[in-house]
Amino acid sequence: MRAFRPLFAALLGGLSLAATAQTKWDMPTPYPPANFHTENIVQFAADVDKATAGKLKITVHSNGSLFKANEIKRAVQGGQAQIGEIILSGYTNEDPIFGVDSVPFLATSYAEARKLMTAQKPVLDAHLARQGLKLLFSVPWPPQGIYAKNPIATAADLKGVKWRAYNPQTSRIAELVGAQPVTIQAAELSQALATGAVAAFMTSGATGYDSKVWEQVKHFYDAQAWLPKNAVLVSQKTFDALDKPTQEAVLKAAAEAEARGWKTSEEKTKFYLEQLARNGMTVADPSPALKADLKKVGDTMIAEWLKTSGAEGRAIHDAYMK
Ligand code: PCA
């Protein structure tokens, strides 16, 4: 046995060397494992692993399992997580610049959403940098429509209805139409519907599909009101601590994830709505009256956003409208 000691020590030494050479990141994300954003992120982590030959291991903790959706940004800022995914507009109250993509009817198609992102990006990067954060990539959800237990012919049908919100804008819409907003993250949506805590909400076909909302909700109105973006953020300090080749591998995988995510989001939009219909929901355009009511809500909210976001908001808006 004694004769083996040096060999054993050498082995142990080798192991600890390997351990220090490997960096591990925890990555909290808010949405379920089979959601397209989550799948895209898992692919991103695998790409980074491969490109760095296992030097940077990113462990994805989906569905709010490590941190709840609304805690993830603070966790990355505070160093409790190295990297994480958030929905940008969830933080509109902290900084209106984060929420421009969720102003109703400002950008309602993928082409418009891309144009709006181009206008928003430099300001967003600068604001995140002030918080020690770096944006690696962002990907939109499919267009947002209205789900409701009962048919909705005009906004008046939403009066007093318990309305699920996921960001300040969806709460504001409820206020403007006289519904009762309650903030519920996607991970708790199915349960909130099952217990009757909510009876209407706006989100994408993707989240309706992920949460199998057809078990409780029968109506979907394809309002195409906005395309909110998720963003993957890393702590700048954590990123700077990586060696150059690893940083480059992360940036390359991020650029690929952004391109792949936009493509998947757009391509799956039709599939999600087909699945709602196949599972017994009526999928329809909003009535002209409902459209007009929603348009009014949108006009109010654009004016409000321009007021709270100040000169930088105006510049983003004008660059987008050009
Ligand atoms: N799904 C997420 C945010 C926007 C979307 O389409 C949700 O409903 O929470």
Coordinates of C-alpha atoms and ligand atoms in Angstrom, one line a residue:
M1 CA 0.0 0.0 0.0
R2 CA 2.8 2.3 1.0
A3 CA 4.4 2.0 -2.4
F4 CA 1.2 3.5 -4.0
R5 CA 1.2 6.6 -2.0
P6 CA 3.1 8.9 -4.3
L7 CA 1.0 7.8 -7.2
F8 CA -2.1 8.4 -5.2
A9 CA -0.9 11.9 -4.2
A10 CA -0.2 12.7 -7.8
L11 CA -3.6 11.6 -8.8
L12 CA -5.2 13.7 -6.1
G13 CA -3.1 16.7 -7.2
G14 CA -4.2 16.2 -10.8
L15 CA -7.8 16.1 -9.7
S16 CA -7.6 19.4 -7.8
L17 CA -5.8 21.0 -10.7
A18 CA -8.7 19.9 -13.0
A19 CA -11.2 21.2 -10.4
T20 CA -9.7 24.7 -10.3
A21 CA -9.5 24.9 -14.1
Q22 CA -13.2 24.2 -14.3
T23 CA -15.7 27.1 -13.7
K24 CA -19.2 26.3 -12.7
W25 CA -22.1 28.7 -13.2
D26 CA -25.6 28.3 -11.8
M27 CA -28.3 29.7 -14.2
P28 CA -31.8 30.2 -12.8
T29 CA -34.5 30.7 -15.4
P30 CA -38.3 31.3 -14.9
Y31 CA -40.0 29.0 -17.4
P32 CA -40.6 25.3 -17.7
P33 CA -38.1 22.8 -19.1
A34 CA -40.1 22.2 -22.3
N35 CA -40.6 25.9 -23.0
F36 CA -38.8 27.1 -26.2
H37 CA -36.7 29.7 -24.3
T38 CA -35.6 27.0 -21.8
E39 CA -34.7 24.6 -24.6
N40 CA -32.7 27.3 -26.3
I41 CA -30.8 28.1 -23.1
V42 CA -30.0 24.4 -22.5
Q43 CA -28.6 24.3 -26.0
F44 CA -26.6 27.5 -25.3
A45 CA -25.1 25.8 -22.1
A46 CA -24.2 22.7 -24.1
D47 CA -22.6 24.8 -26.8
V48 CA -20.5 26.6 -24.2
D49 CA -19.5 23.3 -22.6
K50 CA -18.4 21.9 -26.0
A51 CA -16.6 25.0 -27.2
T52 CA -14.6 25.3 -23.9
A53 CA -14.0 21.5 -23.7
G54 CA -15.8 21.4 -20.4
K55 CA -14.0 24.3 -18.8
L56 CA -17.2 26.3 -18.3
K57 CA -20.2 24.3 -17.0
I58 CA -23.5 26.1 -16.9
T59 CA -26.2 24.3 -14.9
V60 CA -29.7 25.5 -15.9
H61 CA -32.3 25.6 -13.1
S62 CA -35.6 26.1 -14.9
N63 CA -39.1 26.9 -13.9
G64 CA -38.1 29.2 -11.0
S65 CA -36.7 26.3 -9.1
L66 CA -33.5 28.0 -7.8
F67 CA -34.9 31.6 -7.7
K68 CA -38.4 32.7 -8.4
A69 CA -38.9 34.6 -11.7
N70 CA -38.9 38.0 -10.0
E71 CA -35.8 37.2 -7.8
I72 CA -33.5 36.2 -10.7
K73 CA -32.2 39.7 -11.6
R74 CA -31.3 40.6 -8.1
A75 CA -29.6 37.1 -7.6
V76 CA -27.3 37.8 -10.6
Q77 CA -26.6 41.4 -9.5
G78 CA -25.8 40.2 -6.0
G79 CA -23.6 37.3 -7.1
Q80 CA -25.9 34.5 -5.7
A81 CA -26.1 33.3 -9.3
Q82 CA -23.6 33.9 -12.1
I83 CA -26.0 34.1 -15.0
G84 CA -29.8 34.1 -15.3
E85 CA -32.8 34.6 -17.6
I86 CA -35.4 37.3 -16.9
I87 CA -38.3 38.8 -18.7
L88 CA -37.1 42.4 -19.3
S89 CA -40.5 44.1 -18.9
G90 CA -40.9 42.5 -15.5
Y91 CA -38.6 45.3 -14.3
T92 CA -40.4 48.2 -16.0
N93 CA -41.0 49.8 -12.6
E94 CA -37.3 49.8 -11.8
D95 CA -36.5 51.3 -15.2
P96 CA -39.0 52.1 -18.0
I97 CA -36.3 51.4 -20.6
F98 CA -36.5 47.7 -19.7
G99 CA -40.2 47.6 -20.7
V100 CA -40.5 49.3 -24.1
D101 CA -41.2 46.0 -25.8
S102 CA -44.4 45.6 -23.7
V103 CA -46.1 48.8 -24.6
P104 CA -49.2 47.6 -26.3
F105 CA -49.3 48.0 -30.1
L106 CA -46.0 49.7 -30.4
A107 CA -44.3 46.7 -32.0
T108 CA -46.6 43.9 -33.0
S109 CA -44.7 41.7 -35.5
Y110 CA -41.3 40.0 -35.4
A111 CA -39.9 42.6 -37.9
E112 CA -41.1 45.5 -35.7
A113 CA -39.9 43.8 -32.5
R114 CA -36.5 43.5 -34.1
K115 CA -36.5 47.1 -35.1
L116 CA -37.5 48.2 -31.6
M117 CA -34.8 46.0 -30.1
T118 CA -32.2 47.7 -32.3
A119 CA -33.4 51.1 -31.0
Q120 CA -33.5 49.9 -27.4
K121 CA -30.2 47.9 -27.3
P122 CA -27.6 50.6 -26.8
V123 CA -29.6 52.3 -24.0
L124 CA -30.4 48.9 -22.4
D125 CA -26.8 47.9 -22.4
A126 CA -25.7 51.1 -20.8
H127 CA -28.4 50.9 -18.0
L128 CA -27.5 47.2 -17.3
A129 CA -23.8 48.1 -17.2
R130 CA -24.6 50.6 -14.4
Q131 CA -25.9 47.6 -12.5
G132 CA -22.9 45.5 -13.2
L133 CA -24.8 43.4 -15.7
K134 CA -24.1 42.3 -19.2
L135 CA -26.8 41.3 -21.7
L136 CA -25.7 38.1 -23.5
F137 CA -28.8 37.6 -25.7
S138 CA -32.5 38.3 -25.8
V139 CA -35.4 36.5 -27.5
P140 CA -39.0 37.5 -27.9
W141 CA -42.1 35.6 -26.9
P142 CA -44.8 35.1 -29.7
P143 CA -47.4 37.9 -29.9
Q144 CA -49.6 38.4 -26.9
G145 CA -53.3 37.7 -27.1
I146 CA -56.2 37.5 -24.6
Y147 CA -57.3 34.3 -22.9
A148 CA -60.6 34.2 -21.1
K149 CA -62.9 31.7 -19.5
N150 CA -66.0 33.6 -20.9
P151 CA -66.3 35.2 -24.3
I152 CA -65.0 38.8 -24.6
A153 CA -66.8 40.9 -27.1
T154 CA -65.7 44.4 -25.9
A155 CA -63.4 45.6 -23.1
A156 CA -66.5 46.0 -20.9
D157 CA -66.7 42.2 -20.6
L158 CA -63.5 42.4 -18.6
K159 CA -64.9 44.6 -15.9
G160 CA -64.4 43.1 -12.5
V161 CA -62.8 40.0 -14.0
K162 CA -59.8 38.5 -12.1
W163 CA -56.9 39.1 -14.4
R164 CA -53.6 37.5 -14.2
A165 CA -50.6 39.9 -14.8
Y166 CA -46.9 39.0 -15.3
N167 CA -45.4 42.5 -15.6
P168 CA -46.4 46.1 -14.8
Q169 CA -48.0 46.6 -18.3
T170 CA -50.3 43.7 -17.9
S171 CA -51.4 45.1 -14.5
R172 CA -51.9 48.5 -16.1
I173 CA -54.1 47.1 -18.8
A174 CA -56.3 45.5 -16.2
E175 CA -56.7 48.8 -14.4
L176 CA -57.6 50.6 -17.6
V177 CA -60.3 48.1 -18.5
G178 CA -61.6 47.8 -15.0
A179 CA -60.4 44.2 -14.4
Q180 CA -58.8 43.1 -11.1
P181 CA -55.1 42.5 -11.6
V182 CA -53.2 39.8 -9.7
T183 CA -49.5 39.1 -10.4
I184 CA -48.8 35.5 -11.1
Q185 CA -45.7 34.1 -12.7
A186 CA -45.9 31.5 -15.5
A187 CA -44.8 28.7 -13.1
E188 CA -48.0 29.2 -11.1
L189 CA -50.4 29.9 -13.9
S190 CA -52.0 26.5 -14.1
Q191 CA -52.6 26.4 -10.4
A192 CA -54.1 29.9 -10.4
L193 CA -56.5 28.9 -13.1
A194 CA -57.4 25.6 -11.4
T195 CA -58.2 27.3 -8.1
G196 CA -60.2 30.1 -9.9
A197 CA -57.8 32.8 -8.7
V198 CA -57.9 34.2 -12.3
A199 CA -60.3 34.0 -15.2
A200 CA -58.5 36.1 -17.9
F201 CA -55.0 37.2 -18.9
M202 CA -52.8 38.1 -21.8
T203 CA -49.8 36.0 -22.9
S204 CA -48.5 34.1 -25.9
G205 CA -49.7 30.9 -27.5
A206 CA -46.4 29.5 -26.1
T207 CA -47.4 30.0 -22.4
G208 CA -51.0 28.9 -23.1
Y209 CA -49.6 25.7 -24.6
D210 CA -46.9 25.2 -21.9
S211 CA -49.6 25.6 -19.1
K212 CA -52.3 23.6 -20.9
V213 CA -54.7 26.4 -20.2
W214 CA -57.4 24.7 -22.3
E215 CA -58.3 22.6 -19.2
Q216 CA -59.8 25.8 -17.7
V217 CA -60.0 28.5 -20.4
K218 CA -61.9 28.2 -23.7
H219 CA -61.3 31.5 -25.6
F220 CA -58.3 33.0 -27.2
Y221 CA -58.3 36.3 -29.0
D222 CA -55.2 36.8 -31.2
A223 CA -54.7 40.4 -30.5
Q224 CA -51.0 40.5 -31.4
A225 CA -50.5 43.3 -29.0
W226 CA -46.8 43.1 -28.3
L227 CA -43.8 40.7 -28.2
P228 CA -42.1 40.8 -24.8
K229 CA -38.4 39.7 -24.7
N230 CA -36.6 37.4 -22.3
A231 CA -33.0 38.4 -21.7
V232 CA -30.0 36.3 -20.5
L233 CA -27.8 38.4 -18.2
V234 CA -24.4 37.6 -16.7
S235 CA -22.7 39.5 -13.9
Q236 CA -20.0 41.6 -15.6
K237 CA -17.5 40.7 -12.9
T238 CA -18.1 37.0 -13.4
F239 CA -17.7 37.4 -17.1
D240 CA -14.5 39.4 -16.8
A241 CA -13.0 36.6 -14.6
L242 CA -13.1 34.2 -17.5
D243 CA -10.0 33.8 -19.7
K244 CA -10.2 35.4 -23.1
P245 CA -11.0 32.2 -25.1
T246 CA -13.8 31.2 -22.7
Q247 CA -15.3 34.7 -23.0
E248 CA -15.2 34.4 -26.7
A249 CA -16.9 31.0 -26.6
V250 CA -19.7 32.4 -24.4
L251 CA -20.2 35.4 -26.8
K252 CA -20.3 33.2 -29.8
A253 CA -22.8 30.7 -28.3
A254 CA -24.9 33.7 -27.1
A255 CA -25.0 35.2 -30.6
E256 CA -26.1 31.8 -32.0
A257 CA -28.7 31.4 -29.2
E258 CA -30.2 34.8 -30.1
A259 CA -30.5 34.0 -33.8
R260 CA -31.9 30.5 -33.1
G261 CA -34.3 31.9 -30.4
W262 CA -35.8 34.5 -32.7
K263 CA -36.3 32.0 -35.5
T264 CA -37.9 29.3 -33.2
S265 CA -40.2 31.9 -31.6
E266 CA -41.5 33.0 -35.0
E267 CA -41.7 29.5 -36.5
K268 CA -43.6 28.1 -33.5
T269 CA -46.2 30.9 -33.3
K270 CA -48.6 29.1 -35.6
F271 CA -48.0 25.7 -34.0
Y272 CA -49.0 27.0 -30.6
L273 CA -52.3 28.5 -31.8
E274 CA -53.1 25.3 -33.7
Q275 CA -52.5 23.4 -30.4
L276 CA -54.9 25.6 -28.5
A277 CA -57.6 24.9 -31.2
R278 CA -56.8 21.2 -31.3
N279 CA -57.4 21.1 -27.5
G280 CA -60.8 22.6 -27.8
M281 CA -60.3 26.3 -27.5
T282 CA -61.9 28.8 -29.9
V283 CA -59.1 30.8 -31.5
A284 CA -60.3 34.0 -33.1
D285 CA -59.5 37.6 -33.9
P286 CA -60.7 40.2 -31.4
S287 CA -64.0 41.8 -32.6
P288 CA -63.6 45.3 -34.2
A289 CA -65.1 46.8 -31.0
L290 CA -62.6 44.9 -28.7
K291 CA -59.8 46.0 -31.1
A292 CA -60.8 49.6 -30.8
D293 CA -61.0 49.4 -27.0
L294 CA -57.5 47.8 -26.9
K295 CA -56.2 50.4 -29.2
K296 CA -57.3 53.1 -26.8
V297 CA -55.6 51.3 -23.9
G298 CA -52.4 51.1 -26.1
D299 CA -52.5 54.9 -26.9
T300 CA -52.8 55.7 -23.2
M301 CA -49.9 53.4 -22.3
I302 CA -47.6 54.7 -25.1
A303 CA -48.2 58.2 -23.7
E304 CA -47.5 57.0 -20.2
W305 CA -44.3 55.2 -21.2
L306 CA -43.0 58.3 -23.1
K307 CA -43.6 60.4 -19.9
T308 CA -41.9 58.0 -17.5
S309 CA -38.9 57.1 -19.8
G310 CA -37.9 60.7 -20.5
A311 CA -35.5 61.8 -23.1
E312 CA -33.9 58.4 -23.6
G313 CA -37.3 56.9 -24.1
R314 CA -38.2 59.5 -26.6
A315 CA -35.0 58.8 -28.5
I316 CA -35.7 55.1 -28.6
H317 CA -39.3 55.7 -29.8
D318 CA -38.2 58.2 -32.5
A319 CA -35.4 55.9 -33.8
Y320 CA -37.9 53.1 -33.9
M321 CA -40.5 55.1 -35.8
K322 CA -38.1 56.4 -38.4
Ligands
PCA1 N1 -45.3 34.2 -21.5 C1 -44.8 34.7 -20.3 C2 -44.4 36.1 -20.5 C3 -44.9 36.4 -21.9 C4 -45.3 35.2 -22.4 O1 -45.7 35.0 -23.6 C5 -45.8 34.6 -19.2 O2 -47.0 34.5 -19.5 O3 -45.5 34.7 -18.0

